[in-house]
Amino acid sequence: MSLPSNEPIYTISIAAEMLGISTHTLRLYEKEGLILPHRTKSKRRIYSDIEIAKIRSFRQLMDEEKLNFAALRHLLALIPCWLHWPEHMDTCNECPAFNNMGHPCWAAKDKCLHPMKNCRDCQVYLSAIDIYEIKNKVFSSYKRALQIRNN
């Protein structure tokens, strides 16, 4: 599956209309740390297909599984960054963002140790589109980590 475009093209009003939600609700997704919209020089929010796809996925999970924002943040915080950077697996325990289980790494107060300049371009953020895929990644990596630990 190819990723949707990360090119900022939708204003907040267009994005809200596409999603069938208010602009206030769209800002709430950002405030809750679930998305990182692009910003213009004048600080206006511009959304890409990545953010649109994420919100659709989040709304589906909220409707079907009755999850709230806190549950979504926690699930996103469980995304194993070592799937994208296995060379950093040994340093995960030292990473403040990895150890903050209440927020995804891109929304954590203390940023991660990975040298990525912009969290929006990070593979962890970009891969957090399909929430069901995230769940599968989290559980499969957890099983793999337990196997490594038990050997």
PDB file of C-alpha atoms in Angstrom:
ATOM      1  CA  MET A   1       0.000   0.000   0.000  1.00  0.00           C
ATOM      2  CA  SER A   2       1.405   3.389  -0.951  1.00  0.00           C
ATOM      3  CA  LEU A   3       1.086   6.256   1.475  1.00  0.00           C
ATOM      4  CA  PRO A   4      -1.224   9.177   0.745  1.00  0.00           C
ATOM      5  CA  SER A   5       0.476  12.422  -0.170  1.00  0.00           C
ATOM      6  CA  ASN A   6       2.080  14.496   2.567  1.00  0.00           C
ATOM      7  CA  GLU A   7       1.786  17.610   0.391  1.00  0.00           C
ATOM      8  CA  PRO A   8      -0.192  20.354   2.208  1.00  0.00           C
ATOM      9  CA  ILE A   9      -3.121  21.280  -0.025  1.00  0.00           C
ATOM     10  CA  TYR A  10      -6.356  21.654   1.995  1.00  0.00           C
ATOM     11  CA  THR A  11      -7.309  24.661   4.079  1.00  0.00           C
ATOM     12  CA  ILE A  12      -8.989  23.939   7.385  1.00  0.00           C
ATOM     13  CA  SER A  13     -12.450  24.713   6.003  1.00  0.00           C
ATOM     14  CA  ILE A  14     -11.980  22.419   2.981  1.00  0.00           C
ATOM     15  CA  ALA A  15     -10.560  19.621   5.174  1.00  0.00           C
ATOM     16  CA  ALA A  16     -13.466  19.950   7.612  1.00  0.00           C
ATOM     17  CA  GLU A  17     -15.958  19.825   4.749  1.00  0.00           C
ATOM     18  CA  MET A  18     -14.259  16.735   3.257  1.00  0.00           C
ATOM     19  CA  LEU A  19     -14.462  14.988   6.639  1.00  0.00           C
ATOM     20  CA  GLY A  20     -17.973  16.159   7.518  1.00  0.00           C
ATOM     21  CA  ILE A  21     -16.835  17.781  10.762  1.00  0.00           C
ATOM     22  CA  SER A  22     -16.479  21.323  12.057  1.00  0.00           C
ATOM     23  CA  THR A  23     -13.250  23.299  11.957  1.00  0.00           C
ATOM     24  CA  HIS A  24     -13.351  23.303  15.767  1.00  0.00           C
ATOM     25  CA  THR A  25     -13.340  19.482  15.783  1.00  0.00           C
ATOM     26  CA  LEU A  26     -10.453  19.469  13.338  1.00  0.00           C
ATOM     27  CA  ARG A  27      -8.476  21.760  15.656  1.00  0.00           C
ATOM     28  CA  LEU A  28      -9.318  19.411  18.521  1.00  0.00           C
ATOM     29  CA  TYR A  29      -7.606  16.495  16.723  1.00  0.00           C
ATOM     30  CA  GLU A  30      -4.477  18.645  16.579  1.00  0.00           C
ATOM     31  CA  LYS A  31      -4.783  19.793  20.201  1.00  0.00           C
ATOM     32  CA  GLU A  32      -5.133  16.148  21.294  1.00  0.00           C
ATOM     33  CA  GLY A  33      -1.839  15.329  19.541  1.00  0.00           C
ATOM     34  CA  LEU A  34      -3.337  13.010  16.946  1.00  0.00           C
ATOM     35  CA  ILE A  35      -2.291  14.972  13.856  1.00  0.00           C
ATOM     36  CA  LEU A  36       0.303  17.554  12.840  1.00  0.00           C
ATOM     37  CA  PRO A  37      -1.148  19.843  10.178  1.00  0.00           C
ATOM     38  CA  HIS A  38       1.287  21.856   8.106  1.00  0.00           C
ATOM     39  CA  ARG A  39       1.513  25.573   8.848  1.00  0.00           C
ATOM     40  CA  THR A  40       1.969  28.484   6.507  1.00  0.00           C
ATOM     41  CA  LYS A  41       4.290  31.359   7.379  1.00  0.00           C
ATOM     42  CA  SER A  42       1.240  33.174   8.748  1.00  0.00           C
ATOM     43  CA  LYS A  43       0.467  30.084  10.953  1.00  0.00           C
ATOM     44  CA  ARG A  44      -2.615  28.998   8.981  1.00  0.00           C
ATOM     45  CA  ARG A  45      -3.274  25.256   9.090  1.00  0.00           C
ATOM     46  CA  ILE A  46      -2.968  23.357   5.823  1.00  0.00           C
ATOM     47  CA  TYR A  47      -3.798  19.639   5.686  1.00  0.00           C
ATOM     48  CA  SER A  48      -2.423  16.886   3.488  1.00  0.00           C
ATOM     49  CA  ASP A  49      -3.995  13.626   2.415  1.00  0.00           C
ATOM     50  CA  ILE A  50      -2.080  12.014   5.322  1.00  0.00           C
ATOM     51  CA  GLU A  51      -4.016  14.024   7.934  1.00  0.00           C
ATOM     52  CA  ILE A  52      -7.316  13.454   6.116  1.00  0.00           C
ATOM     53  CA  ALA A  53      -6.710   9.682   6.016  1.00  0.00           C
ATOM     54  CA  LYS A  54      -5.700   9.622   9.699  1.00  0.00           C
ATOM     55  CA  ILE A  55      -8.812  11.448  10.834  1.00  0.00           C
ATOM     56  CA  ARG A  56     -11.037   9.155   8.769  1.00  0.00           C
ATOM     57  CA  SER A  57      -9.364   6.167  10.384  1.00  0.00           C
ATOM     58  CA  PHE A  58      -9.655   7.673  13.871  1.00  0.00           C
ATOM     59  CA  ARG A  59     -13.336   8.493  13.380  1.00  0.00           C
ATOM     60  CA  GLN A  60     -14.018   4.965  12.166  1.00  0.00           C
ATOM     61  CA  LEU A  61     -12.373   3.500  15.261  1.00  0.00           C
ATOM     62  CA  MET A  62     -14.193   5.959  17.530  1.00  0.00           C
ATOM     63  CA  ASP A  63     -17.526   4.986  15.950  1.00  0.00           C
ATOM     64  CA  GLU A  64     -16.947   1.225  15.773  1.00  0.00           C
ATOM     65  CA  GLU A  65     -14.902   0.599  18.920  1.00  0.00           C
ATOM     66  CA  LYS A  66     -16.168   3.564  20.981  1.00  0.00           C
ATOM     67  CA  LEU A  67     -12.636   4.807  21.686  1.00  0.00           C
ATOM     68  CA  ASN A  68     -12.045   8.338  22.885  1.00  0.00           C
ATOM     69  CA  PHE A  69      -9.129  10.708  22.243  1.00  0.00           C
ATOM     70  CA  ALA A  70      -7.153   9.392  25.220  1.00  0.00           C
ATOM     71  CA  ALA A  71      -7.430   5.819  23.947  1.00  0.00           C
ATOM     72  CA  LEU A  72      -6.347   6.883  20.455  1.00  0.00           C
ATOM     73  CA  ARG A  73      -3.354   8.781  21.867  1.00  0.00           C
ATOM     74  CA  HIS A  74      -2.348   5.745  23.902  1.00  0.00           C
ATOM     75  CA  LEU A  75      -2.655   3.427  20.897  1.00  0.00           C
ATOM     76  CA  LEU A  76      -0.564   5.791  18.771  1.00  0.00           C
ATOM     77  CA  ALA A  77       2.018   5.997  21.571  1.00  0.00           C
ATOM     78  CA  LEU A  78       2.492   2.242  21.236  1.00  0.00           C
ATOM     79  CA  ILE A  79       3.723   2.441  17.643  1.00  0.00           C
ATOM     80  CA  PRO A  80       7.086   0.677  17.772  1.00  0.00           C
ATOM     81  CA  CYS A  81       9.632   3.054  16.249  1.00  0.00           C
ATOM     82  CA  TRP A  82      12.147   0.214  15.999  1.00  0.00           C
ATOM     83  CA  LEU A  83      10.119  -1.206  13.110  1.00  0.00           C
ATOM     84  CA  HIS A  84      11.368   1.783  11.121  1.00  0.00           C
ATOM     85  CA  TRP A  85      14.773   2.142  12.789  1.00  0.00           C
ATOM     86  CA  PRO A  86      15.904  -1.234  14.167  1.00  0.00           C
ATOM     87  CA  GLU A  87      19.363   0.221  14.766  1.00  0.00           C
ATOM     88  CA  HIS A  88      17.835   2.373  17.545  1.00  0.00           C
ATOM     89  CA  MET A  89      16.152  -0.502  19.369  1.00  0.00           C
ATOM     90  CA  ASP A  90      18.898  -0.604  22.010  1.00  0.00           C
ATOM     91  CA  THR A  91      18.372   3.064  22.911  1.00  0.00           C
ATOM     92  CA  CYS A  92      14.558   2.994  23.250  1.00  0.00           C
ATOM     93  CA  ASN A  93      14.688   2.928  27.049  1.00  0.00           C
ATOM     94  CA  GLU A  94      16.652   6.192  27.004  1.00  0.00           C
ATOM     95  CA  CYS A  95      14.198   7.979  24.706  1.00  0.00           C
ATOM     96  CA  PRO A  96      11.849  10.350  26.588  1.00  0.00           C
ATOM     97  CA  ALA A  97       9.187  10.175  23.864  1.00  0.00           C
ATOM     98  CA  PHE A  98       9.236   6.368  23.830  1.00  0.00           C
ATOM     99  CA  ASN A  99       8.800   6.265  27.592  1.00  0.00           C
ATOM    100  CA  ASN A 100       5.858   8.710  27.540  1.00  0.00           C
ATOM    101  CA  MET A 101       3.037   6.243  26.981  1.00  0.00           C
ATOM    102  CA  GLY A 102       0.283   8.851  27.132  1.00  0.00           C
ATOM    103  CA  HIS A 103       1.119  10.539  23.836  1.00  0.00           C
ATOM    104  CA  PRO A 104       2.514   9.531  20.462  1.00  0.00           C
ATOM    105  CA  CYS A 105       6.160  10.485  20.014  1.00  0.00           C
ATOM    106  CA  TRP A 106       5.313  13.447  17.766  1.00  0.00           C
ATOM    107  CA  ALA A 107       3.060  14.947  20.484  1.00  0.00           C
ATOM    108  CA  ALA A 108       5.199  14.135  23.514  1.00  0.00           C
ATOM    109  CA  LYS A 109       6.469  17.058  25.570  1.00  0.00           C
ATOM    110  CA  ASP A 110      10.000  15.648  25.413  1.00  0.00           C
ATOM    111  CA  LYS A 111      10.906  14.883  21.809  1.00  0.00           C
ATOM    112  CA  CYS A 112      12.379  11.592  20.714  1.00  0.00           C
ATOM    113  CA  LEU A 113      16.076  10.926  20.287  1.00  0.00           C
ATOM    114  CA  HIS A 114      15.781  10.237  16.575  1.00  0.00           C
ATOM    115  CA  PRO A 115      17.562  12.957  14.576  1.00  0.00           C
ATOM    116  CA  MET A 116      14.541  13.610  12.309  1.00  0.00           C
ATOM    117  CA  LYS A 117      14.234  17.343  11.729  1.00  0.00           C
ATOM    118  CA  ASN A 118      10.444  17.418  11.435  1.00  0.00           C
ATOM    119  CA  CYS A 119       8.104  14.904  13.118  1.00  0.00           C
ATOM    120  CA  ARG A 120       5.639  15.280  10.233  1.00  0.00           C
ATOM    121  CA  ASP A 121       8.226  13.672   7.917  1.00  0.00           C
ATOM    122  CA  CYS A 122       9.044  10.841  10.352  1.00  0.00           C
ATOM    123  CA  GLN A 123       8.105   7.312   9.279  1.00  0.00           C
ATOM    124  CA  VAL A 124       6.402   6.711  12.628  1.00  0.00           C
ATOM    125  CA  TYR A 125       4.030   9.653  12.021  1.00  0.00           C
ATOM    126  CA  LEU A 126       3.526   8.783   8.366  1.00  0.00           C
ATOM    127  CA  SER A 127       2.773   5.126   9.120  1.00  0.00           C
ATOM    128  CA  ALA A 128       0.076   5.986  11.662  1.00  0.00           C
ATOM    129  CA  ILE A 129      -2.724   6.112   9.118  1.00  0.00           C
ATOM    130  CA  ASP A 130      -4.641   2.867   9.353  1.00  0.00           C
ATOM    131  CA  ILE A 131      -5.455   2.383  13.018  1.00  0.00           C
ATOM    132  CA  TYR A 132      -6.184  -1.329  12.549  1.00  0.00           C
ATOM    133  CA  GLU A 133      -2.784  -1.788  10.920  1.00  0.00           C
ATOM    134  CA  ILE A 134      -1.235   0.019  13.886  1.00  0.00           C
ATOM    135  CA  LYS A 135      -2.936  -2.394  16.256  1.00  0.00           C
ATOM    136  CA  ASN A 136      -1.531  -5.344  14.310  1.00  0.00           C
ATOM    137  CA  LYS A 137       1.976  -3.807  14.227  1.00  0.00           C
ATOM    138  CA  VAL A 138       1.907  -3.120  17.946  1.00  0.00           C
ATOM    139  CA  PHE A 139       0.848  -6.629  18.882  1.00  0.00           C
ATOM    140  CA  SER A 140       3.195  -8.377  16.447  1.00  0.00           C
ATOM    141  CA  SER A 141       6.168  -6.294  17.611  1.00  0.00           C
ATOM    142  CA  TYR A 142       5.204  -6.909  21.237  1.00  0.00           C
ATOM    143  CA  LYS A 143       5.194 -10.663  20.604  1.00  0.00           C
ATOM    144  CA  ARG A 144       8.576 -10.387  18.870  1.00  0.00           C
ATOM    145  CA  ALA A 145      10.025  -8.375  21.767  1.00  0.00           C
ATOM    146  CA  LEU A 146       8.786 -10.990  24.245  1.00  0.00           C
ATOM    147  CA  GLN A 147      10.390 -13.736  22.174  1.00  0.00           C
ATOM    148  CA  ILE A 148      13.707 -11.873  22.125  1.00  0.00           C
ATOM    149  CA  ARG A 149      13.483 -11.243  25.848  1.00  0.00           C
ATOM    150  CA  ASN A 150      12.676 -14.877  26.636  1.00  0.00           C
ATOM    151  CA  ASN A 151      15.555 -16.264  24.531  1.00  0.00           C
TER     152      ASN A 151
END
